[in-house]
């Protein structure tokens, strides 16, 4: 997503995957130094998959790098 170097974002900052059994997107921080955050400000615990319903927003390192889960 980002051309290097990007301050505050690790090369493998987090993992997003789709769980077809639950029809939802999961996000998992990979132990990044600057963190992965939900829109509410909660920092994700590294290594713990967290569901992201449609419309959820998250950020990498700071709110400047934020994203939204959208339905196609």
N, CA, C and O atoms as a Maestro MAE file, in Angstrom:
{
 s_m_m2io_version
 :::
 2.0.0
}

f_m_ct {
 s_m_title
 :::
 protein
 m_atom[288] {
  # First column is atom index #
  i_m_mmod_type
  r_m_x_coord
  r_m_y_coord
  r_m_z_coord
  i_m_residue_number
  s_m_chain_name
  s_m_pdb_residue_name
  s_m_pdb_atom_name
  i_m_atomic_number
  :::
  1 25 0.795 -1.203 0.000 1 A "UNK " " N  " 7
  2 3 0.000 0.000 0.000 1 A "UNK " " CA " 6
  3 2 0.839 1.270 0.000 1 A "UNK " " C  " 6
  4 15 0.435 2.272 -0.590 1 A "UNK " " O  " 8
  5 25 1.981 1.249 0.640 2 A "UNK " " N  " 7
  6 3 2.804 2.447 0.785 2 A "UNK " " CA " 6
  7 2 4.166 2.233 0.141 2 A "UNK " " C  " 6
  8 15 4.762 1.161 0.253 2 A "UNK " " O  " 8
  9 25 4.643 3.260 -0.529 3 A "UNK " " N  " 7
  10 3 6.002 3.197 -1.062 3 A "UNK " " CA " 6
  11 2 6.971 3.534 0.068 3 A "UNK " " C  " 6
  12 15 6.762 4.524 0.769 3 A "UNK " " O  " 8
  13 25 8.025 2.739 0.266 4 A "UNK " " N  " 7
  14 3 8.967 3.010 1.351 4 A "UNK " " CA " 6
  15 2 9.778 4.265 1.065 4 A "UNK " " C  " 6
  16 15 9.958 4.602 -0.105 4 A "UNK " " O  " 8
  17 25 10.261 4.950 2.041 5 A "UNK " " N  " 7
  18 3 9.977 4.711 3.458 5 A "UNK " " CA " 6
  19 2 8.754 5.500 3.912 5 A "UNK " " C  " 6
  20 15 8.518 6.619 3.457 5 A "UNK " " O  " 8
  21 25 7.994 4.912 4.800 6 A "UNK " " N  " 7
  22 3 6.847 5.580 5.412 6 A "UNK " " CA " 6
  23 2 7.078 5.574 6.913 6 A "UNK " " C  " 6
  24 15 7.180 4.512 7.526 6 A "UNK " " O  " 8
  25 25 7.157 6.741 7.496 7 A "UNK " " N  " 7
  26 3 7.431 6.857 8.923 7 A "UNK " " CA " 6
  27 2 6.285 6.297 9.744 7 A "UNK " " C  " 6
  28 15 5.126 6.635 9.505 7 A "UNK " " O  " 8
  29 25 6.599 5.446 10.707 8 A "UNK " " N  " 7
  30 3 5.606 4.920 11.633 8 A "UNK " " CA " 6
  31 2 4.868 3.687 11.186 8 A "UNK " " C  " 6
  32 15 4.024 3.176 11.922 8 A "UNK " " O  " 8
  33 25 5.163 3.191 9.993 9 A "UNK " " N  " 7
  34 3 4.501 1.985 9.505 9 A "UNK " " CA " 6
  35 2 5.572 0.940 9.192 9 A "UNK " " C  " 6
  36 15 6.491 1.182 8.410 9 A "UNK " " O  " 8
  37 25 5.430 -0.219 9.821 10 A "UNK " " N  " 7
  38 3 6.394 -1.304 9.633 10 A "UNK " " CA " 6
  39 2 6.164 -1.985 8.280 10 A "UNK " " C  " 6
  40 15 5.059 -1.932 7.741 10 A "UNK " " O  " 8
  41 25 7.206 -2.627 7.729 11 A "UNK " " N  " 7
  42 3 7.038 -3.333 6.457 11 A "UNK " " CA " 6
  43 2 5.927 -4.389 6.495 11 A "UNK " " C  " 6
  44 15 5.246 -4.616 5.494 11 A "UNK " " O  " 8
  45 25 5.753 -5.016 7.625 12 A "UNK " " N  " 7
  46 3 4.648 -5.979 7.821 12 A "UNK " " CA " 6
  47 2 3.926 -5.577 9.105 12 A "UNK " " C  " 6
  48 15 4.028 -6.263 10.122 12 A "UNK " " O  " 8
  49 25 3.225 -4.506 9.054 13 A "UNK " " N  " 7
  50 3 2.609 -3.858 10.206 13 A "UNK " " CA " 6
  51 2 1.436 -4.667 10.767 13 A "UNK " " C  " 6
  52 15 1.329 -4.879 11.975 13 A "UNK " " O  " 8
  53 25 0.568 -5.109 9.868 14 A "UNK " " N  " 7
  54 3 -0.605 -5.883 10.276 14 A "UNK " " CA " 6
  55 2 -1.008 -6.799 9.129 14 A "UNK " " C  " 6
  56 15 -0.505 -6.693 8.010 14 A "UNK " " O  " 8
  57 25 -1.929 -7.699 9.444 15 A "UNK " " N  " 7
  58 3 -2.454 -8.629 8.442 15 A "UNK " " CA " 6
  59 2 -3.975 -8.459 8.408 15 A "UNK " " C  " 6
  60 15 -4.631 -8.440 9.449 15 A "UNK " " O  " 8
  61 25 -4.519 -8.337 7.210 16 A "UNK " " N  " 7
  62 3 -5.970 -8.337 7.002 16 A "UNK " " CA " 6
  63 2 -6.317 -9.623 6.267 16 A "UNK " " C  " 6
  64 15 -5.640 -10.002 5.311 16 A "UNK " " O  " 8
  65 25 -7.357 -10.281 6.709 17 A "UNK " " N  " 7
  66 3 -7.800 -11.485 5.993 17 A "UNK " " CA " 6
  67 2 -9.316 -11.604 6.100 17 A "UNK " " C  " 6
  68 15 -9.938 -11.068 7.017 17 A "UNK " " O  " 8
  69 25 -9.881 -12.306 5.158 18 A "UNK " " N  " 7
  70 3 -11.324 -12.539 5.131 18 A "UNK " " CA " 6
  71 2 -11.599 -13.938 5.630 18 A "UNK " " C  " 6
  72 15 -11.002 -14.903 5.152 18 A "UNK " " O  " 8
  73 25 -12.504 -14.053 6.593 19 A "UNK " " N  " 7
  74 3 -12.922 -15.349 7.124 19 A "UNK " " CA " 6
  75 2 -14.242 -15.716 6.443 19 A "UNK " " C  " 6
  76 15 -15.290 -15.186 6.813 19 A "UNK " " O  " 8
  77 25 -14.208 -16.616 5.452 20 A "UNK " " N  " 7
  78 3 -15.437 -16.950 4.729 20 A "UNK " " CA " 6
  79 2 -16.472 -17.651 5.601 20 A "UNK " " C  " 6
  80 15 -17.671 -17.539 5.343 20 A "UNK " " O  " 8
  81 25 -16.033 -18.366 6.620 21 A "UNK " " N  " 7
  82 3 -16.982 -19.058 7.499 21 A "UNK " " CA " 6
  83 2 -17.862 -18.069 8.258 21 A "UNK " " C  " 6
  84 15 -19.029 -18.348 8.534 21 A "UNK " " O  " 8
  85 25 -17.286 -16.901 8.594 22 A "UNK " " N  " 7
  86 3 -18.040 -15.875 9.339 22 A "UNK " " CA " 6
  87 2 -18.398 -14.678 8.457 22 A "UNK " " C  " 6
  88 15 -19.062 -13.744 8.906 22 A "UNK " " O  " 8
  89 25 -17.959 -14.716 7.216 23 A "UNK " " N  " 7
  90 3 -18.196 -13.611 6.270 23 A "UNK " " CA " 6
  91 2 -17.769 -12.270 6.847 23 A "UNK " " C  " 6
  92 15 -18.515 -11.291 6.802 23 A "UNK " " O  " 8
  93 25 -16.545 -12.241 7.395 24 A "UNK " " N  " 7
  94 3 -16.052 -10.985 7.932 24 A "UNK " " CA " 6
  95 2 -14.543 -10.848 7.768 24 A "UNK " " C  " 6
  96 15 -13.810 -11.825 7.615 24 A "UNK " " O  " 8
  97 25 -14.115 -9.586 7.805 25 A "UNK " " N  " 7
  98 3 -12.703 -9.251 7.719 25 A "UNK " " CA " 6
  99 2 -12.117 -9.269 9.124 25 A "UNK " " C  " 6
  100 15 -12.745 -8.805 10.075 25 A "UNK " " O  " 8
  101 25 -10.908 -9.809 9.246 26 A "UNK " " N  " 7
  102 3 -10.176 -9.817 10.507 26 A "UNK " " CA " 6
  103 2 -8.883 -9.034 10.323 26 A "UNK " " C  " 6
  104 15 -8.260 -9.100 9.263 26 A "UNK " " O  " 8
  105 25 -8.480 -8.298 11.345 27 A "UNK " " N  " 7
  106 3 -7.205 -7.587 11.332 27 A "UNK " " CA " 6
  107 2 -6.372 -8.077 12.511 27 A "UNK " " C  " 6
  108 15 -6.900 -8.351 13.589 27 A "UNK " " O  " 8
  109 25 -5.068 -8.182 12.290 28 A "UNK " " N  " 7
  110 3 -4.167 -8.643 13.341 28 A "UNK " " CA " 6
  111 2 -2.876 -7.827 13.276 28 A "UNK " " C  " 6
  112 15 -2.198 -7.812 12.249 28 A "UNK " " O  " 8
  113 25 -2.543 -7.156 14.365 29 A "UNK " " N  " 7
  114 3 -1.273 -6.436 14.453 29 A "UNK " " CA " 6
  115 2 -0.164 -7.478 14.583 29 A "UNK " " C  " 6
  116 15 -0.321 -8.461 15.308 29 A "UNK " " O  " 8
  117 25 0.944 -7.274 13.893 30 A "UNK " " N  " 7
  118 3 2.030 -8.258 13.893 30 A "UNK " " CA " 6
  119 2 3.147 -7.908 14.868 30 A "UNK " " C  " 6
  120 15 4.266 -8.405 14.741 30 A "UNK " " O  " 8
  121 25 2.843 -7.050 15.843 31 A "UNK " " N  " 7
  122 3 3.858 -6.652 16.813 31 A "UNK " " CA " 6
  123 2 4.546 -5.359 16.423 31 A "UNK " " C  " 6
  124 15 5.685 -5.110 16.818 31 A "UNK " " O  " 8
  125 25 3.859 -4.540 15.651 32 A "UNK " " N  " 7
  126 3 4.429 -3.271 15.187 32 A "UNK " " CA " 6
  127 2 4.757 -2.363 16.371 32 A "UNK " " C  " 6
  128 15 4.073 -2.396 17.394 32 A "UNK " " O  " 8
  129 25 5.794 -1.561 16.228 33 A "UNK " " N  " 7
  130 3 6.197 -0.648 17.302 33 A "UNK " " CA " 6
  131 2 5.186 0.467 17.525 33 A "UNK " " C  " 6
  132 15 4.959 0.876 18.664 33 A "UNK " " O  " 8
  133 25 4.577 0.963 16.452 34 A "UNK " " N  " 7
  134 3 3.685 2.115 16.577 34 A "UNK " " CA " 6
  135 2 2.221 1.741 16.706 34 A "UNK " " C  " 6
  136 15 1.388 2.613 16.954 34 A "UNK " " O  " 8
  137 25 1.881 0.468 16.544 35 A "UNK " " N  " 7
  138 3 0.539 -0.018 16.810 35 A "UNK " " CA " 6
  139 2 -0.444 0.090 15.667 35 A "UNK " " C  " 6
  140 15 -0.265 0.851 14.716 35 A "UNK " " O  " 8
  141 25 -1.492 -0.707 15.801 36 A "UNK " " N  " 7
  142 3 -2.652 -0.693 14.920 36 A "UNK " " CA " 6
  143 2 -3.840 -0.350 15.805 36 A "UNK " " C  " 6
  144 15 -4.019 -0.945 16.868 36 A "UNK " " O  " 8
  145 25 -4.656 0.611 15.368 37 A "UNK " " N  " 7
  146 3 -5.720 1.145 16.216 37 A "UNK " " CA " 6
  147 2 -7.080 1.081 15.535 37 A "UNK " " C  " 6
  148 15 -7.186 1.238 14.319 37 A "UNK " " O  " 8
  149 25 -8.110 0.850 16.327 38 A "UNK " " N  " 7
  150 3 -9.479 0.966 15.849 38 A "UNK " " CA " 6
  151 2 -9.868 2.438 15.909 38 A "UNK " " C  " 6
  152 15 -9.202 3.227 16.579 38 A "UNK " " O  " 8
  153 25 -10.930 2.810 15.220 39 A "UNK " " N  " 7
  154 3 -11.371 4.208 15.174 39 A "UNK " " CA " 6
  155 2 -11.666 4.763 16.561 39 A "UNK " " C  " 6
  156 15 -11.519 5.965 16.784 39 A "UNK " " O  " 8
  157 25 -12.079 3.911 17.498 40 A "UNK " " N  " 7
  158 3 -12.388 4.356 18.860 40 A "UNK " " CA " 6
  159 2 -11.127 4.678 19.658 40 A "UNK " " C  " 6
  160 15 -11.209 5.179 20.779 40 A "UNK " " O  " 8
  161 25 -9.949 4.387 19.073 41 A "UNK " " N  " 7
  162 3 -8.679 4.660 19.750 41 A "UNK " " CA " 6
  163 2 -8.068 3.449 20.427 41 A "UNK " " C  " 6
  164 15 -6.943 3.525 20.921 41 A "UNK " " O  " 8
  165 25 -8.783 2.334 20.461 42 A "UNK " " N  " 7
  166 3 -8.256 1.119 21.095 42 A "UNK " " CA " 6
  167 2 -7.101 0.552 20.278 42 A "UNK " " C  " 6
  168 15 -7.207 0.379 19.064 42 A "UNK " " O  " 8
  169 25 -5.998 0.267 20.963 43 A "UNK " " N  " 7
  170 3 -4.841 -0.347 20.302 43 A "UNK " " CA " 6
  171 2 -5.033 -1.855 20.287 43 A "UNK " " C  " 6
  172 15 -5.381 -2.448 21.308 43 A "UNK " " O  " 8
  173 25 -4.809 -2.476 19.138 44 A "UNK " " N  " 7
  174 3 -4.955 -3.923 19.024 44 A "UNK " " CA " 6
  175 2 -3.800 -4.625 19.721 44 A "UNK " " C  " 6
  176 15 -2.654 -4.179 19.654 44 A "UNK " " O  " 8
  177 25 -4.113 -5.725 20.390 45 A "UNK " " N  " 7
  178 3 -3.079 -6.558 20.990 45 A "UNK " " CA " 6
  179 2 -2.403 -7.344 19.880 45 A "UNK " " C  " 6
  180 15 -3.086 -7.986 19.082 45 A "UNK " " O  " 8
  181 25 -1.068 -7.308 19.809 46 A "UNK " " N  " 7
  182 3 -0.367 -8.057 18.762 46 A "UNK " " CA " 6
  183 2 -0.732 -9.538 18.794 46 A "UNK " " C  " 6
  184 15 -0.837 -10.145 19.860 46 A "UNK " " O  " 8
  185 25 -0.922 -10.104 17.611 47 A "UNK " " N  " 7
  186 3 -1.191 -11.525 17.491 47 A "UNK " " CA " 6
  187 2 -2.617 -11.941 17.774 47 A "UNK " " C  " 6
  188 15 -2.920 -13.135 17.787 47 A "UNK " " O  " 8
  189 25 -3.506 -10.977 18.003 48 A "UNK " " N  " 7
  190 3 -4.902 -11.289 18.304 48 A "UNK " " CA " 6
  191 2 -5.798 -10.821 17.163 48 A "UNK " " C  " 6
  192 15 -5.979 -9.617 16.983 48 A "UNK " " O  " 8
  193 25 -6.366 -11.753 16.383 49 A "UNK " " N  " 7
  194 3 -7.270 -11.351 15.303 49 A "UNK " " CA " 6
  195 2 -8.497 -10.626 15.867 49 A "UNK " " C  " 6
  196 15 -9.087 -11.061 16.856 49 A "UNK " " O  " 8
  197 25 -8.866 -9.528 15.233 50 A "UNK " " N  " 7
  198 3 -10.000 -8.710 15.663 50 A "UNK " " CA " 6
  199 2 -10.951 -8.524 14.486 50 A "UNK " " C  " 6
  200 15 -10.521 -8.112 13.409 50 A "UNK " " O  " 8
  201 25 -12.242 -8.820 14.672 51 A "UNK " " N  " 7
  202 3 -13.201 -8.636 13.590 51 A "UNK " " CA " 6
  203 2 -13.376 -7.156 13.226 51 A "UNK " " C  " 6
  204 15 -13.378 -6.286 14.097 51 A "UNK " " O  " 8
  205 25 -13.520 -6.890 11.924 52 A "UNK " " N  " 7
  206 3 -13.791 -5.543 11.421 52 A "UNK " " CA " 6
  207 2 -15.060 -5.584 10.580 52 A "UNK " " C  " 6
  208 15 -15.004 -5.932 9.401 52 A "UNK " " O  " 8
  209 25 -16.198 -5.236 11.164 53 A "UNK " " N  " 7
  210 3 -17.439 -5.212 10.382 53 A "UNK " " CA " 6
  211 2 -17.370 -4.153 9.278 53 A "UNK " " C  " 6
  212 15 -16.545 -3.242 9.342 53 A "UNK " " O  " 8
  213 25 -18.225 -4.271 8.280 54 A "UNK " " N  " 7
  214 3 -18.331 -3.275 7.217 54 A "UNK " " CA " 6
  215 2 -18.532 -1.904 7.858 54 A "UNK " " C  " 6
  216 15 -19.351 -1.751 8.764 54 A "UNK " " O  " 8
  217 25 -17.786 -0.915 7.388 55 A "UNK " " N  " 7
  218 3 -17.870 0.438 7.931 55 A "UNK " " CA " 6
  219 2 -16.858 0.722 9.025 55 A "UNK " " C  " 6
  220 15 -16.694 1.875 9.425 55 A "UNK " " O  " 8
  221 25 -16.176 -0.306 9.517 56 A "UNK " " N  " 7
  222 3 -15.161 -0.111 10.553 56 A "UNK " " CA " 6
  223 2 -13.973 0.646 9.992 56 A "UNK " " C  " 6
  224 15 -13.607 0.488 8.827 56 A "UNK " " O  " 8
  225 25 -13.376 1.473 10.843 57 A "UNK " " N  " 7
  226 3 -12.165 2.205 10.469 57 A "UNK " " CA " 6
  227 2 -11.031 1.775 11.384 57 A "UNK " " C  " 6
  228 15 -11.239 1.465 12.557 57 A "UNK " " O  " 8
  229 25 -9.814 1.763 10.817 58 A "UNK " " N  " 7
  230 3 -8.616 1.451 11.607 58 A "UNK " " CA " 6
  231 2 -7.475 2.295 11.086 58 A "UNK " " C  " 6
  232 15 -7.530 2.821 9.975 58 A "UNK " " O  " 8
  233 25 -6.432 2.420 11.906 59 A "UNK " " N  " 7
  234 3 -5.274 3.205 11.489 59 A "UNK " " CA " 6
  235 2 -3.987 2.476 11.845 59 A "UNK " " C  " 6
  236 15 -3.945 1.655 12.761 59 A "UNK " " O  " 8
  237 25 -2.945 2.796 11.099 60 A "UNK " " N  " 7
  238 3 -1.621 2.218 11.301 60 A "UNK " " CA " 6
  239 2 -0.690 3.295 11.831 60 A "UNK " " C  " 6
  240 15 -0.332 4.226 11.109 60 A "UNK " " O  " 8
  241 25 -0.302 3.168 13.083 61 A "UNK " " N  " 7
  242 3 0.656 4.105 13.670 61 A "UNK " " CA " 6
  243 2 0.064 5.419 14.113 61 A "UNK " " C  " 6
  244 15 0.346 5.865 15.225 61 A "UNK " " O  " 8
  245 25 -0.736 6.051 13.299 62 A "UNK " " N  " 7
  246 3 -1.356 7.330 13.650 62 A "UNK " " CA " 6
  247 2 -2.647 7.490 12.842 62 A "UNK " " C  " 6
  248 15 -2.838 6.811 11.834 62 A "UNK " " O  " 8
  249 25 -3.529 8.385 13.284 63 A "UNK " " N  " 7
  250 3 -4.783 8.588 12.542 63 A "UNK " " CA " 6
  251 2 -4.589 9.092 11.111 63 A "UNK " " C  " 6
  252 15 -5.520 9.039 10.308 63 A "UNK " " O  " 8
  253 25 -3.395 9.578 10.788 64 A "UNK " " N  " 7
  254 3 -3.126 10.045 9.419 64 A "UNK " " CA " 6
  255 2 -3.187 8.898 8.414 64 A "UNK " " C  " 6
  256 15 -3.482 9.114 7.238 64 A "UNK " " O  " 8
  257 25 -2.908 7.686 8.873 65 A "UNK " " N  " 7
  258 3 -2.911 6.501 8.000 65 A "UNK " " CA " 6
  259 2 -4.118 5.654 8.351 65 A "UNK " " C  " 6
  260 15 -3.973 4.577 8.930 65 A "UNK " " O  " 8
  261 25 -5.322 6.133 8.004 66 A "UNK " " N  " 7
  262 3 -6.527 5.399 8.385 66 A "UNK " " CA " 6
  263 2 -7.229 4.823 7.156 66 A "UNK " " C  " 6
  264 15 -7.087 5.315 6.036 66 A "UNK " " O  " 8
  265 25 -7.987 3.766 7.412 67 A "UNK " " N  " 7
  266 3 -8.647 3.002 6.368 67 A "UNK " " CA " 6
  267 2 -10.026 2.602 6.836 67 A "UNK " " C  " 6
  268 15 -10.288 2.546 8.038 67 A "UNK " " O  " 8
  269 25 -10.914 2.323 5.888 68 A "UNK " " N  " 7
  270 3 -12.274 1.889 6.202 68 A "UNK " " CA " 6
  271 2 -12.586 0.605 5.454 68 A "UNK " " C  " 6
  272 15 -12.237 0.455 4.283 68 A "UNK " " O  " 8
  273 25 -13.243 -0.316 6.136 69 A "UNK " " N  " 7
  274 3 -13.695 -1.547 5.514 69 A "UNK " " CA " 6
  275 2 -15.006 -1.245 4.793 69 A "UNK " " C  " 6
  276 15 -15.980 -0.822 5.416 69 A "UNK " " O  " 8
  277 25 -15.025 -1.463 3.483 70 A "UNK " " N  " 7
  278 3 -16.206 -1.145 2.682 70 A "UNK " " CA " 6
  279 2 -16.727 -2.398 1.998 70 A "UNK " " C  " 6
  280 15 -15.974 -3.333 1.725 70 A "UNK " " O  " 8
  281 25 -18.002 -2.401 1.732 71 A "UNK " " N  " 7
  282 3 -18.638 -3.494 1.003 71 A "UNK " " CA " 6
  283 2 -18.485 -3.201 -0.488 71 A "UNK " " C  " 6
  284 15 -18.665 -2.062 -0.920 71 A "UNK " " O  " 8
  285 25 -18.161 -4.205 -1.256 72 A "UNK " " N  " 7
  286 3 -18.022 -3.990 -2.694 72 A "UNK " " CA " 6
  287 2 -19.359 -4.060 -3.286 72 A "UNK " " C  " 6
  288 15 -19.506 -3.909 -4.498 72 A "UNK " " O  " 8
  :::
 }
 m_bond[287] {
  # First column is bond index #
  i_m_from
  i_m_to
  i_m_order
  :::
  1 1 2 1
  2 2 3 1
  3 3 4 2
  4 3 5 1
  5 5 6 1
  6 6 7 1
  7 7 8 2
  8 7 9 1
  9 9 10 1
  10 10 11 1
  11 11 12 2
  12 11 13 1
  13 13 14 1
  14 14 15 1
  15 15 16 2
  16 15 17 1
  17 17 18 1
  18 18 19 1
  19 19 20 2
  20 19 21 1
  21 21 22 1
  22 22 23 1
  23 23 24 2
  24 23 25 1
  25 25 26 1
  26 26 27 1
  27 27 28 2
  28 27 29 1
  29 29 30 1
  30 30 31 1
  31 31 32 2
  32 31 33 1
  33 33 34 1
  34 34 35 1
  35 35 36 2
  36 35 37 1
  37 37 38 1
  38 38 39 1
  39 39 40 2
  40 39 41 1
  41 41 42 1
  42 42 43 1
  43 43 44 2
  44 43 45 1
  45 45 46 1
  46 46 47 1
  47 47 48 2
  48 47 49 1
  49 49 50 1
  50 50 51 1
  51 51 52 2
  52 51 53 1
  53 53 54 1
  54 54 55 1
  55 55 56 2
  56 55 57 1
  57 57 58 1
  58 58 59 1
  59 59 60 2
  60 59 61 1
  61 61 62 1
  62 62 63 1
  63 63 64 2
  64 63 65 1
  65 65 66 1
  66 66 67 1
  67 67 68 2
  68 67 69 1
  69 69 70 1
  70 70 71 1
  71 71 72 2
  72 71 73 1
  73 73 74 1
  74 74 75 1
  75 75 76 2
  76 75 77 1
  77 77 78 1
  78 78 79 1
  79 79 80 2
  80 79 81 1
  81 81 82 1
  82 82 83 1
  83 83 84 2
  84 83 85 1
  85 85 86 1
  86 86 87 1
  87 87 88 2
  88 87 89 1
  89 89 90 1
  90 90 91 1
  91 91 92 2
  92 91 93 1
  93 93 94 1
  94 94 95 1
  95 95 96 2
  96 95 97 1
  97 97 98 1
  98 98 99 1
  99 99 100 2
  100 99 101 1
  101 101 102 1
  102 102 103 1
  103 103 104 2
  104 103 105 1
  105 105 106 1
  106 106 107 1
  107 107 108 2
  108 107 109 1
  109 109 110 1
  110 110 111 1
  111 111 112 2
  112 111 113 1
  113 113 114 1
  114 114 115 1
  115 115 116 2
  116 115 117 1
  117 117 118 1
  118 118 119 1
  119 119 120 2
  120 119 121 1
  121 121 122 1
  122 122 123 1
  123 123 124 2
  124 123 125 1
  125 125 126 1
  126 126 127 1
  127 127 128 2
  128 127 129 1
  129 129 130 1
  130 130 131 1
  131 131 132 2
  132 131 133 1
  133 133 134 1
  134 134 135 1
  135 135 136 2
  136 135 137 1
  137 137 138 1
  138 138 139 1
  139 139 140 2
  140 139 141 1
  141 141 142 1
  142 142 143 1
  143 143 144 2
  144 143 145 1
  145 145 146 1
  146 146 147 1
  147 147 148 2
  148 147 149 1
  149 149 150 1
  150 150 151 1
  151 151 152 2
  152 151 153 1
  153 153 154 1
  154 154 155 1
  155 155 156 2
  156 155 157 1
  157 157 158 1
  158 158 159 1
  159 159 160 2
  160 159 161 1
  161 161 162 1
  162 162 163 1
  163 163 164 2
  164 163 165 1
  165 165 166 1
  166 166 167 1
  167 167 168 2
  168 167 169 1
  169 169 170 1
  170 170 171 1
  171 171 172 2
  172 171 173 1
  173 173 174 1
  174 174 175 1
  175 175 176 2
  176 175 177 1
  177 177 178 1
  178 178 179 1
  179 179 180 2
  180 179 181 1
  181 181 182 1
  182 182 183 1
  183 183 184 2
  184 183 185 1
  185 185 186 1
  186 186 187 1
  187 187 188 2
  188 187 189 1
  189 189 190 1
  190 190 191 1
  191 191 192 2
  192 191 193 1
  193 193 194 1
  194 194 195 1
  195 195 196 2
  196 195 197 1
  197 197 198 1
  198 198 199 1
  199 199 200 2
  200 199 201 1
  201 201 202 1
  202 202 203 1
  203 203 204 2
  204 203 205 1
  205 205 206 1
  206 206 207 1
  207 207 208 2
  208 207 209 1
  209 209 210 1
  210 210 211 1
  211 211 212 2
  212 211 213 1
  213 213 214 1
  214 214 215 1
  215 215 216 2
  216 215 217 1
  217 217 218 1
  218 218 219 1
  219 219 220 2
  220 219 221 1
  221 221 222 1
  222 222 223 1
  223 223 224 2
  224 223 225 1
  225 225 226 1
  226 226 227 1
  227 227 228 2
  228 227 229 1
  229 229 230 1
  230 230 231 1
  231 231 232 2
  232 231 233 1
  233 233 234 1
  234 234 235 1
  235 235 236 2
  236 235 237 1
  237 237 238 1
  238 238 239 1
  239 239 240 2
  240 239 241 1
  241 241 242 1
  242 242 243 1
  243 243 244 2
  244 243 245 1
  245 245 246 1
  246 246 247 1
  247 247 248 2
  248 247 249 1
  249 249 250 1
  250 250 251 1
  251 251 252 2
  252 251 253 1
  253 253 254 1
  254 254 255 1
  255 255 256 2
  256 255 257 1
  257 257 258 1
  258 258 259 1
  259 259 260 2
  260 259 261 1
  261 261 262 1
  262 262 263 1
  263 263 264 2
  264 263 265 1
  265 265 266 1
  266 266 267 1
  267 267 268 2
  268 267 269 1
  269 269 270 1
  270 270 271 1
  271 271 272 2
  272 271 273 1
  273 273 274 1
  274 274 275 1
  275 275 276 2
  276 275 277 1
  277 277 278 1
  278 278 279 1
  279 279 280 2
  280 279 281 1
  281 281 282 1
  282 282 283 1
  283 283 284 2
  284 283 285 1
  285 285 286 1
  286 286 287 1
  287 287 288 2
  :::
 }
}
